[in-house]
């Protein structure tokens, strides 16, 4: 079996035919994949629309590069992005200044 076919099972391809795009709550959208009978032969294997990765034609023309674009319409995505962007570092920034007083300070490596 071809390596691309083995890896495609890992990536959950081919997708099933769908006549409409469906946005499920708390799940990935199911994109429209019409069963129009069109197929192409690539490396001796017949491929049709379930094998096509979602893409954005505008980005493809602009950057001449394929982006695997998916639309996420769930509030959890917004919460995740907000938490990711505003997460705090696991470091502390501080400054040690010399005091003119008589108190002794021991230096410690943090």
mmCIF file of C-alpha atoms in Angstrom:
data_model
loop_
_atom_site.group_PDB
_atom_site.id
_atom_site.type_symbol
_atom_site.label_atom_id
_atom_site.label_comp_id
_atom_site.label_asym_id
_atom_site.label_seq_id
_atom_site.Cartn_x
_atom_site.Cartn_y
_atom_site.Cartn_z
ATOM 1 C CA UNK A 1 0.000 0.000 0.000
ATOM 2 C CA UNK A 2 1.243 3.505 -0.831
ATOM 3 C CA UNK A 3 2.637 5.594 2.040
ATOM 4 C CA UNK A 4 0.239 8.445 1.191
ATOM 5 C CA UNK A 5 -2.728 6.073 1.570
ATOM 6 C CA UNK A 6 -1.458 4.809 4.930
ATOM 7 C CA UNK A 7 -0.926 8.372 6.173
ATOM 8 C CA UNK A 8 -4.333 9.440 4.842
ATOM 9 C CA UNK A 9 -6.046 6.989 7.176
ATOM 10 C CA UNK A 10 -4.208 8.674 10.036
ATOM 11 C CA UNK A 11 -5.464 12.079 8.800
ATOM 12 C CA UNK A 12 -9.039 10.768 8.446
ATOM 13 C CA UNK A 13 -9.211 10.913 4.648
ATOM 14 C CA UNK A 14 -11.177 10.286 2.538
ATOM 15 C CA UNK A 15 -14.040 12.267 4.026
ATOM 16 C CA UNK A 16 -17.644 11.286 3.405
ATOM 17 C CA UNK A 17 -19.811 12.993 0.784
ATOM 18 C CA UNK A 18 -21.928 15.833 2.174
ATOM 19 C CA UNK A 19 -24.374 17.977 0.225
ATOM 20 C CA UNK A 20 -24.312 20.844 2.751
ATOM 21 C CA UNK A 21 -21.783 22.370 5.126
ATOM 22 C CA UNK A 22 -22.835 21.575 8.683
ATOM 23 C CA UNK A 23 -21.510 23.338 11.776
ATOM 24 C CA UNK A 24 -21.898 20.963 14.694
ATOM 25 C CA UNK A 25 -21.823 22.270 18.248
ATOM 26 C CA UNK A 26 -18.489 21.454 19.864
ATOM 27 C CA UNK A 27 -17.111 19.690 16.791
ATOM 28 C CA UNK A 28 -15.374 20.364 13.521
ATOM 29 C CA UNK A 29 -17.540 21.540 10.640
ATOM 30 C CA UNK A 30 -18.459 19.019 7.979
ATOM 31 C CA UNK A 31 -17.716 20.694 4.653
ATOM 32 C CA UNK A 32 -19.770 20.233 1.508
ATOM 33 C CA UNK A 33 -18.328 17.504 -0.713
ATOM 34 C CA UNK A 34 -20.611 16.869 -3.651
ATOM 35 C CA UNK A 35 -20.741 13.495 -5.350
ATOM 36 C CA UNK A 36 -20.470 14.925 -8.866
ATOM 37 C CA UNK A 37 -18.698 11.901 -10.343
ATOM 38 C CA UNK A 38 -15.545 13.869 -11.192
ATOM 39 C CA UNK A 39 -12.270 12.202 -10.342
ATOM 40 C CA UNK A 40 -8.595 12.408 -11.198
ATOM 41 C CA UNK A 41 -5.926 9.739 -11.333
ATOM 42 C CA UNK A 42 -2.881 10.550 -9.220
ATOM 43 C CA UNK A 43 -0.023 8.031 -8.984
ATOM 44 C CA UNK A 44 -2.313 5.324 -10.275
ATOM 45 C CA UNK A 45 -5.072 5.964 -7.720
ATOM 46 C CA UNK A 46 -8.474 7.429 -8.591
ATOM 47 C CA UNK A 47 -9.252 10.403 -6.329
ATOM 48 C CA UNK A 48 -12.531 12.334 -6.057
ATOM 49 C CA UNK A 49 -13.856 15.151 -3.842
ATOM 50 C CA UNK A 50 -13.641 13.277 -0.490
ATOM 51 C CA UNK A 51 -9.850 13.307 -0.907
ATOM 52 C CA UNK A 52 -9.619 17.097 -1.355
ATOM 53 C CA UNK A 53 -8.274 19.059 1.619
ATOM 54 C CA UNK A 54 -10.234 22.267 2.386
ATOM 55 C CA UNK A 55 -8.476 25.287 0.935
ATOM 56 C CA UNK A 56 -8.987 29.003 0.427
ATOM 57 C CA UNK A 57 -8.567 30.024 -3.247
ATOM 58 C CA UNK A 58 -7.861 33.666 -2.323
ATOM 59 C CA UNK A 59 -4.936 32.716 -0.088
ATOM 60 C CA UNK A 60 -3.719 30.234 -2.685
ATOM 61 C CA UNK A 61 -3.567 32.955 -5.359
ATOM 62 C CA UNK A 62 -2.129 35.599 -3.022
ATOM 63 C CA UNK A 63 0.697 33.558 -1.504
ATOM 64 C CA UNK A 64 1.094 30.778 -4.109
ATOM 65 C CA UNK A 65 1.064 28.372 -1.174
ATOM 66 C CA UNK A 66 -1.518 25.895 0.119
ATOM 67 C CA UNK A 67 -3.012 26.655 3.533
ATOM 68 C CA UNK A 68 -5.206 24.038 5.208
ATOM 69 C CA UNK A 69 -7.951 26.431 6.295
ATOM 70 C CA UNK A 70 -10.893 25.441 8.452
ATOM 71 C CA UNK A 71 -13.638 27.608 9.919
ATOM 72 C CA UNK A 72 -14.345 27.222 13.606
ATOM 73 C CA UNK A 73 -17.662 28.620 14.801
ATOM 74 C CA UNK A 74 -17.591 27.701 18.449
ATOM 75 C CA UNK A 75 -17.165 29.933 21.489
ATOM 76 C CA UNK A 76 -14.578 27.512 22.880
ATOM 77 C CA UNK A 77 -12.223 28.478 20.047
ATOM 78 C CA UNK A 78 -12.447 32.138 21.051
ATOM 79 C CA UNK A 79 -11.863 31.228 24.698
ATOM 80 C CA UNK A 80 -8.863 29.077 23.764
ATOM 81 C CA UNK A 81 -7.309 31.799 21.606
ATOM 82 C CA UNK A 82 -7.855 34.425 24.299
ATOM 83 C CA UNK A 83 -6.299 32.193 26.952
ATOM 84 C CA UNK A 84 -3.386 31.319 24.634
ATOM 85 C CA UNK A 85 -2.622 34.926 23.679
ATOM 86 C CA UNK A 86 -2.915 36.249 27.228
ATOM 87 C CA UNK A 87 -1.234 33.394 29.067
ATOM 88 C CA UNK A 88 1.361 34.438 31.583
ATOM 89 C CA UNK A 89 4.991 33.434 31.437
ATOM 90 C CA UNK A 90 6.460 31.080 33.983
ATOM 91 C CA UNK A 91 9.085 33.690 34.816
ATOM 92 C CA UNK A 92 9.270 36.661 37.097
ATOM 93 C CA UNK A 93 10.992 39.914 36.171
ATOM 94 C CA UNK A 94 12.599 41.802 39.031
ATOM 95 C CA UNK A 95 15.414 44.229 39.712
ATOM 96 C CA UNK A 96 17.841 44.260 42.631
ATOM 97 C CA UNK A 97 19.052 47.648 43.709
ATOM 98 C CA UNK A 98 21.680 48.456 46.246
ATOM 99 C CA UNK A 99 20.358 49.899 49.474
ATOM 100 C CA UNK A 100 22.473 52.340 51.421
ATOM 101 C CA UNK A 101 21.089 51.039 54.711
ATOM 102 C CA UNK A 102 22.900 48.694 57.088
ATOM 103 C CA UNK A 103 20.671 45.695 56.222
ATOM 104 C CA UNK A 104 22.514 42.731 54.637
ATOM 105 C CA UNK A 105 20.937 40.932 51.678
ATOM 106 C CA UNK A 106 21.939 37.380 50.735
ATOM 107 C CA UNK A 107 21.942 36.702 46.978
ATOM 108 C CA UNK A 108 20.169 33.538 45.921
ATOM 109 C CA UNK A 109 19.931 31.989 42.499
ATOM 110 C CA UNK A 110 16.305 31.484 41.459
#
